[in-house]
Amino acid sequence: MAEFKTPVKTQTSLKTDDKIVIPPSPFLNRLGYGTGVSVMQLVRSPKAGQIRSPWALKMLNKRVKPNKVYTERLQAEADLLKRMSHPNIVGFRAFSKSKILYLGMEACDLSLGDMIEKRVEEQDCEPFAPWQIVKVALDIGSALDYLHTKMQILHGDMKSYNILVNGNFVICKLCDFGVTLPLDENGVFNKENAGNAVYYGTEAWSAPEVIHGGVITNRTDVWSLGLTFWEMLALAPPHSIDETLDDSVVSDDSMDCFSRFGTVPPIPINICEQRYSAPLTLFYHCTSLTAGDRPSACTLAEVARVCLDNMERD
């Protein structure tokens, strides 16, 4: 997929004359967090009169006891990012094992998960526009295609919080590669090269083959991306609500989201199917219960590109 590759700086580590000073964490702006790690924004001081772009620093969470697993994951993620070059994958900037262990990455505006939370906090109940959902399908589908075919890697934790968005969906980038898994030439989880690694993921976004046991393939990522489209419609994590129920109806089943993991959540009742026909089509195909019926990431991106070209951006 040479058409996706863009030139990047060949520098993959800090030079001795380009040292950075990381202030204490209270003086850093938190961008996000994960299991055992925090992501902070570092605003770098100007150099030679030139303003330098900020970095996102992924660091081990000080509240968590030193853990070899988290350290090894951060090292593995840094090694992987250094080898990747794609416009829809967050860029590598630096990795340091000095006093503070950190992975420096390209900083983006917000994660899609944060954008969803912000809408809820501001009581803006409008779902994202159809073209915005399709743009996520195009950009992240392209990133997954590169990951699956060029790198032969499964992301393993697709969800809104691992998608970064610049501006009004000018560009979307995939991030967080701490739990990736190797794929073979057929796009199947390569257990022989995986060591002790297993599918990690997040249950609410996990495919049926993960929840019920089955063959993990590149289509497992596609399912999770499909549920991310649903997030943009419902403004909620998958399976956290049941839009088929009337507000006056309460039952034990409606509260048991765990039993619904690995299933297709219903479309929220406020979604106009005619207006959202393109995003809904992508959603239904990506969340086919049979993995083989889901599109490849390449096909998803190609269809999304055609849809986007024919859509009005309101």
mmCIF file of N, CA and C in Angstrom, residues 24 36 44 92 98 143 160 164-165 173 182 184 194-195 201-202 204 208 212 219 221 224 233 242-243 265 275 302 312:
data_model
loop_
_atom_site.group_PDB
_atom_site.id
_atom_site.type_symbol
_atom_site.label_atom_id
_atom_site.label_comp_id
_atom_site.label_asym_id
_atom_site.label_seq_id
_atom_site.Cartn_x
_atom_site.Cartn_y
_atom_site.Cartn_z
ATOM 1 N N PRO A 24 7.947 18.081 36.693
ATOM 2 C CA PRO A 24 7.134 17.177 37.515
ATOM 3 C C PRO A 24 5.730 17.054 36.939
ATOM 4 N N GLY A 36 -1.886 1.178 34.061
ATOM 5 C CA GLY A 36 -0.496 1.311 34.475
ATOM 6 C C GLY A 36 0.259 2.468 33.862
ATOM 7 N N ARG A 44 7.196 21.810 24.386
ATOM 8 C CA ARG A 44 8.645 21.990 24.304
ATOM 9 C C ARG A 44 9.003 23.449 24.093
ATOM 10 N N PHE A 92 6.157 8.359 16.016
ATOM 11 C CA PHE A 92 7.151 8.180 17.077
ATOM 12 C C PHE A 92 8.036 9.414 17.170
ATOM 13 N N SER A 98 16.020 6.875 30.862
ATOM 14 C CA SER A 98 16.798 7.589 31.867
ATOM 15 C C SER A 98 16.038 7.671 33.184
ATOM 16 N N ALA A 143 -5.330 2.803 8.413
ATOM 17 C CA ALA A 143 -4.295 2.472 9.387
ATOM 18 C C ALA A 143 -4.273 0.977 9.685
ATOM 19 N N SER A 160 -12.739 3.844 20.874
ATOM 20 C CA SER A 160 -12.689 5.282 20.615
ATOM 21 C C SER A 160 -11.509 5.966 21.286
ATOM 22 N N LEU A 164 -7.128 9.106 17.736
ATOM 23 C CA LEU A 164 -6.859 10.526 17.967
ATOM 24 C C LEU A 164 -7.384 11.332 16.793
ATOM 25 N N VAL A 165 -7.950 12.493 17.091
ATOM 26 C CA VAL A 165 -8.590 13.316 16.059
ATOM 27 C C VAL A 165 -7.998 14.717 16.082
ATOM 28 N N LYS A 173 -5.999 9.375 13.702
ATOM 29 C CA LYS A 173 -4.806 8.550 13.818
ATOM 30 C C LYS A 173 -5.016 7.467 14.865
ATOM 31 N N PRO A 182 0.979 -10.806 16.738
ATOM 32 C CA PRO A 182 1.456 -11.088 15.377
ATOM 33 C C PRO A 182 0.400 -11.830 14.555
ATOM 34 N N ASP A 184 -0.179 -14.118 10.814
ATOM 35 C CA ASP A 184 0.537 -14.821 9.759
ATOM 36 C C ASP A 184 0.148 -14.252 8.401
ATOM 37 N N ALA A 194 3.979 -15.716 19.010
ATOM 38 C CA ALA A 194 3.401 -14.826 20.014
ATOM 39 C C ALA A 194 3.976 -15.014 21.401
ATOM 40 N N GLY A 195 4.765 -16.079 21.597
ATOM 41 C CA GLY A 195 5.278 -16.349 22.937
ATOM 42 C C GLY A 195 4.124 -16.639 23.883
ATOM 43 N N GLY A 201 -7.294 -6.750 24.648
ATOM 44 C CA GLY A 201 -8.510 -6.025 24.297
ATOM 45 C C GLY A 201 -9.298 -5.461 25.461
ATOM 46 N N THR A 202 -10.488 -4.990 25.158
ATOM 47 C CA THR A 202 -11.442 -4.503 26.156
ATOM 48 C C THR A 202 -12.759 -5.199 25.861
ATOM 49 N N ALA A 204 -15.995 -4.965 26.206
ATOM 50 C CA ALA A 204 -17.179 -4.371 25.581
ATOM 51 C C ALA A 204 -17.026 -4.226 24.073
ATOM 52 N N PRO A 208 -17.136 -11.689 18.849
ATOM 53 C CA PRO A 208 -17.669 -12.974 19.343
ATOM 54 C C PRO A 208 -16.601 -14.043 19.489
ATOM 55 N N HIS A 212 -16.392 -15.843 23.066
ATOM 56 C CA HIS A 212 -16.848 -17.235 23.127
ATOM 57 C C HIS A 212 -15.775 -18.242 22.731
ATOM 58 N N ARG A 219 -9.867 -9.691 11.141
ATOM 59 C CA ARG A 219 -11.270 -9.237 11.179
ATOM 60 C C ARG A 219 -11.742 -8.977 12.611
ATOM 61 N N ASP A 221 -10.167 -7.025 14.704
ATOM 62 C CA ASP A 221 -10.023 -5.566 14.817
ATOM 63 C C ASP A 221 -11.186 -4.855 14.128
ATOM 64 N N SER A 224 -14.279 -4.543 16.294
ATOM 65 C CA SER A 224 -14.121 -3.510 17.320
ATOM 66 C C SER A 224 -14.252 -2.109 16.728
ATOM 67 N N LEU A 233 -22.648 7.022 17.370
ATOM 68 C CA LEU A 233 -24.101 7.164 17.236
ATOM 69 C C LEU A 233 -24.774 7.286 18.599
ATOM 70 N N ASP A 242 -29.390 -0.086 26.554
ATOM 71 C CA ASP A 242 -30.221 -0.890 25.662
ATOM 72 C C ASP A 242 -31.265 0.028 25.063
ATOM 73 N N GLU A 243 -30.995 0.492 23.848
ATOM 74 C CA GLU A 243 -31.871 1.471 23.210
ATOM 75 C C GLU A 243 -33.198 0.880 22.752
ATOM 76 N N PRO A 265 -24.995 -4.466 19.219
ATOM 77 C CA PRO A 265 -25.928 -3.606 19.956
ATOM 78 C C PRO A 265 -26.954 -2.988 19.019
ATOM 79 N N ARG A 275 -30.769 9.161 6.842
ATOM 80 C CA ARG A 275 -29.644 10.095 6.916
ATOM 81 C C ARG A 275 -28.343 9.363 7.210
ATOM 82 N N GLU A 302 -11.724 1.544 1.346
ATOM 83 C CA GLU A 302 -12.093 1.861 -0.035
ATOM 84 C C GLU A 302 -13.562 2.250 -0.139
ATOM 85 N N GLU A 312 -22.570 15.040 1.901
ATOM 86 C CA GLU A 312 -22.513 16.433 2.285
ATOM 87 C C GLU A 312 -21.951 16.524 3.686
#
